[in-house]
Amino acid sequence: MKKFHFTPKSRLLLIISILSILFFFSLADYIFSHDLTPIQIQIYHMMTSIRSPFFNFILISLTKSANPLPILFVTGASCLMFLLFKKYKESLLCMFTVLALTLSNLLLKLHYMRERPTFEHLIDESGYSFPSGHSMMSFGIAILCSFLLYQYCQKRSWAHLLSFFSFLYACLIGFSRVYVNVHFLGDVLGGFLAASSLVCLILSLYCGFFSFTKSQ
């Protein structure tokens, strides 16, 4: 049985995980204890004011890129790539992280049972609203990608650049969910915080176990 060893990296990730979950619960408490209708209407009007056929096409396409099927394809391709290079731990890490994000989002939605916006949706969507599954998944994958890039990318500049685009993509996914009226802004922020807490916890454990193994 592998032993856990607290490294500076695993400590930092654990601290981020704890802070993220505290912010998540604070956000959830605020959302469900305040009438946010005026703010939500303001955001709705702001989104409709920037709509156009061009933006609709771009943002609907963008939001669909984080649907379950594309995520499954990307996850499968990533796992296969790691297996081909005999990076078995990394392949398992990818699989486990995506599965954990999926199940935790489902459980959180069933717990909070927040209805989706009643404004006209630009796409068909069902189920509960808080936290946003697309936002949670895309942000969680961005954290995982960034972690792996800094582990294996020899050029730091490339790691910085690709990490930036990973998080930019996640933020655009979050924006697109509000734009197409299937989520409130709070749902997106909740998704980001939940993903940060869960993935940083997984990575903290991963670093603790496998850094100890390497040091032997």
Coordinates of C-alpha atoms in Angstrom, one line a residue:
M1 CA 0.0 0.0 0.0
K2 CA 1.4 3.4 -1.0
K3 CA 2.0 5.9 1.7
F4 CA 0.9 9.5 1.5
H5 CA 3.5 12.2 1.8
F6 CA 2.6 15.9 2.1
T7 CA 4.7 17.8 -0.4
P8 CA 4.6 21.6 -0.8
K9 CA 2.6 21.1 -4.0
S10 CA 0.0 18.8 -2.4
R11 CA -0.3 21.3 0.5
L12 CA -1.0 24.2 -1.8
L13 CA -3.5 22.2 -3.8
L14 CA -5.3 21.2 -0.6
I15 CA -5.5 24.8 0.6
I16 CA -7.0 25.8 -2.8
S17 CA -9.5 23.0 -2.5
I18 CA -10.6 24.0 1.0
L19 CA -10.9 27.7 0.1
S20 CA -12.8 26.8 -3.1
I21 CA -15.4 24.7 -1.2
L22 CA -15.8 27.4 1.4
F23 CA -16.5 30.0 -1.3
F24 CA -18.8 27.5 -3.0
F25 CA -21.0 27.0 0.1
S26 CA -20.9 30.8 0.8
L27 CA -22.1 31.4 -2.8
A28 CA -24.8 28.7 -2.5
D29 CA -26.0 30.1 0.8
Y30 CA -26.2 33.6 -0.7
I31 CA -28.1 32.4 -3.9
F32 CA -30.7 30.5 -2.0
S33 CA -31.2 33.1 0.8
H34 CA -31.6 36.3 -1.4
D35 CA -34.0 37.4 -4.1
L36 CA -31.7 37.8 -7.1
T37 CA -34.4 38.4 -9.6
P38 CA -33.5 42.1 -10.3
I39 CA -29.8 41.2 -11.0
Q40 CA -30.9 38.2 -13.1
I41 CA -33.2 40.4 -15.2
Q42 CA -30.4 42.9 -15.7
I43 CA -28.0 40.2 -16.9
Y44 CA -30.7 38.8 -19.2
H45 CA -31.2 42.2 -20.8
M46 CA -27.4 42.7 -21.1
M47 CA -27.1 39.4 -22.9
T48 CA -30.0 40.0 -25.3
S49 CA -28.6 43.5 -26.1
I50 CA -25.4 41.9 -27.6
R51 CA -27.1 39.1 -29.4
S52 CA -26.8 38.7 -33.2
P53 CA -27.0 35.8 -35.6
F54 CA -23.2 35.7 -35.7
F55 CA -22.8 35.6 -31.9
N56 CA -25.6 33.1 -31.6
F57 CA -23.9 30.7 -33.9
I58 CA -20.5 31.1 -32.3
L59 CA -21.7 30.8 -28.7
I60 CA -24.1 27.9 -29.4
S61 CA -21.3 26.0 -31.1
L62 CA -19.0 26.8 -28.2
T63 CA -21.4 25.7 -25.5
K64 CA -22.1 22.4 -27.5
S65 CA -18.4 21.7 -27.6
A66 CA -18.6 20.9 -23.8
N67 CA -21.5 18.5 -24.2
P68 CA -21.0 15.0 -22.8
L69 CA -20.1 13.4 -26.1
P70 CA -17.2 15.7 -27.0
I71 CA -16.0 15.5 -23.4
L72 CA -16.1 11.7 -23.6
F73 CA -14.2 11.8 -26.9
V74 CA -11.5 14.1 -25.5
T75 CA -11.2 12.1 -22.3
G76 CA -10.9 8.8 -24.2
A77 CA -8.3 10.2 -26.6
S78 CA -6.3 11.6 -23.7
C79 CA -6.4 8.3 -21.8
L80 CA -5.4 6.4 -24.9
M81 CA -2.5 8.8 -25.6
F82 CA -1.1 8.3 -22.0
L83 CA -1.5 4.6 -22.3
L84 CA 0.5 4.5 -25.5
F85 CA 3.3 6.4 -23.8
K86 CA 3.0 4.0 -20.8
K87 CA 1.8 6.8 -18.5
Y88 CA -0.7 4.6 -16.7
K89 CA -1.1 6.8 -13.6
E90 CA -1.9 9.9 -15.8
S91 CA -4.4 7.9 -17.8
L92 CA -6.2 6.8 -14.6
L93 CA -6.0 10.3 -13.3
C94 CA -7.8 11.7 -16.4
M95 CA -10.5 9.0 -16.2
F96 CA -11.1 9.3 -12.5
T97 CA -11.2 13.2 -12.6
V98 CA -13.8 13.3 -15.3
L99 CA -15.9 10.6 -13.6
A100 CA -15.7 12.4 -10.3
L101 CA -16.7 15.7 -11.9
T102 CA -19.7 14.1 -13.6
L103 CA -21.0 12.3 -10.4
S104 CA -20.4 15.2 -8.1
N105 CA -22.2 17.6 -10.4
L106 CA -25.2 15.3 -10.5
L107 CA -25.2 14.9 -6.7
L108 CA -25.0 18.7 -6.2
K109 CA -27.8 19.4 -8.7
L110 CA -30.0 16.8 -6.9
H111 CA -29.2 18.4 -3.6
Y112 CA -29.9 22.0 -4.6
M113 CA -32.6 21.4 -7.2
R114 CA -32.5 24.9 -8.6
E115 CA -34.7 25.5 -11.6
R116 CA -33.2 26.9 -14.8
P117 CA -33.9 30.4 -16.0
T118 CA -37.5 30.9 -17.2
F119 CA -36.3 33.2 -20.0
E120 CA -36.3 31.9 -23.6
H121 CA -33.5 29.4 -24.1
L122 CA -31.5 29.4 -27.3
I123 CA -30.9 25.7 -27.0
D124 CA -32.8 22.8 -25.5
E125 CA -31.7 21.9 -22.0
S126 CA -33.3 20.0 -19.1
G127 CA -32.5 19.2 -15.5
Y128 CA -31.5 21.4 -12.6
S129 CA -29.3 24.5 -12.9
F130 CA -26.9 24.8 -9.9
P131 CA -24.0 24.3 -10.4
S132 CA -23.5 24.4 -14.1
G133 CA -22.3 21.0 -15.4
H134 CA -20.7 22.4 -18.5
S135 CA -18.8 25.1 -16.5
M136 CA -17.8 22.6 -13.8
M137 CA -16.5 20.1 -16.3
S138 CA -14.6 22.6 -18.5
F139 CA -13.0 24.4 -15.6
G140 CA -12.1 21.1 -14.0
I141 CA -10.5 19.8 -17.2
A142 CA -8.6 23.2 -17.5
I143 CA -7.1 22.7 -14.0
L144 CA -6.2 19.1 -14.9
C145 CA -4.6 20.2 -18.2
S146 CA -2.7 22.9 -16.6
F147 CA -1.3 20.5 -14.0
L148 CA -0.2 18.0 -16.6
L149 CA 1.3 20.6 -18.8
Y150 CA 3.5 21.9 -16.0
Q151 CA 4.5 18.3 -15.3
Y152 CA 5.5 17.3 -18.8
C153 CA 5.9 20.4 -21.0
Q154 CA 9.6 21.1 -21.2
K155 CA 9.2 24.7 -22.3
R156 CA 7.5 26.8 -19.6
S157 CA 6.4 29.3 -22.1
W158 CA 4.3 26.7 -23.8
A159 CA 2.9 25.5 -20.5
H160 CA 1.9 29.1 -19.7
L161 CA 0.3 29.7 -23.1
L162 CA -1.6 26.4 -23.2
S163 CA -2.8 26.7 -19.6
F164 CA -4.0 30.3 -20.4
F165 CA -6.1 29.0 -23.4
S166 CA -7.5 26.1 -21.3
F167 CA -8.8 28.5 -18.7
L168 CA -9.9 31.0 -21.3
Y169 CA -11.9 28.2 -23.0
A170 CA -13.5 27.3 -19.7
C171 CA -14.5 30.9 -19.0
L172 CA -16.0 31.2 -22.5
I173 CA -18.0 28.0 -21.9
G174 CA -19.3 29.6 -18.7
F175 CA -20.2 32.8 -20.5
S176 CA -21.9 30.9 -23.3
R177 CA -24.2 29.1 -20.7
V178 CA -25.5 32.4 -19.5
Y179 CA -25.7 33.8 -23.0
V180 CA -28.0 31.0 -24.2
N181 CA -30.1 31.4 -21.1
V182 CA -29.8 27.9 -19.7
H183 CA -27.9 29.1 -16.5
F184 CA -27.7 32.0 -14.2
L185 CA -24.3 33.6 -13.5
G186 CA -24.3 32.1 -10.0
D187 CA -24.6 28.6 -11.5
V188 CA -21.5 29.2 -13.6
L189 CA -19.5 30.6 -10.7
G190 CA -20.7 27.7 -8.5
G191 CA -19.5 25.3 -11.2
F192 CA -16.0 26.9 -11.3
L193 CA -15.7 26.7 -7.5
A194 CA -16.9 23.2 -7.2
A195 CA -14.5 22.1 -10.0
S196 CA -11.6 23.9 -8.3
S197 CA -12.3 22.2 -5.0
L198 CA -12.8 18.7 -6.3
V199 CA -9.9 18.7 -8.9
C200 CA -7.4 20.3 -6.6
L201 CA -8.3 17.7 -3.9
I202 CA -7.7 14.9 -6.4
L203 CA -4.4 16.4 -7.5
S204 CA -3.3 17.0 -3.9
L205 CA -3.8 13.3 -3.2
Y206 CA -2.2 12.4 -6.5
C207 CA 0.9 14.5 -5.7
G208 CA 1.1 13.2 -2.2
F209 CA 1.0 9.5 -3.2
F210 CA 3.1 9.5 -6.3
S211 CA 5.8 12.1 -5.2
F212 CA 6.4 9.8 -2.2
T213 CA 6.8 6.8 -4.6
K214 CA 9.3 8.7 -6.8
S215 CA 11.4 9.7 -3.8
Q216 CA 12.0 6.1 -2.8

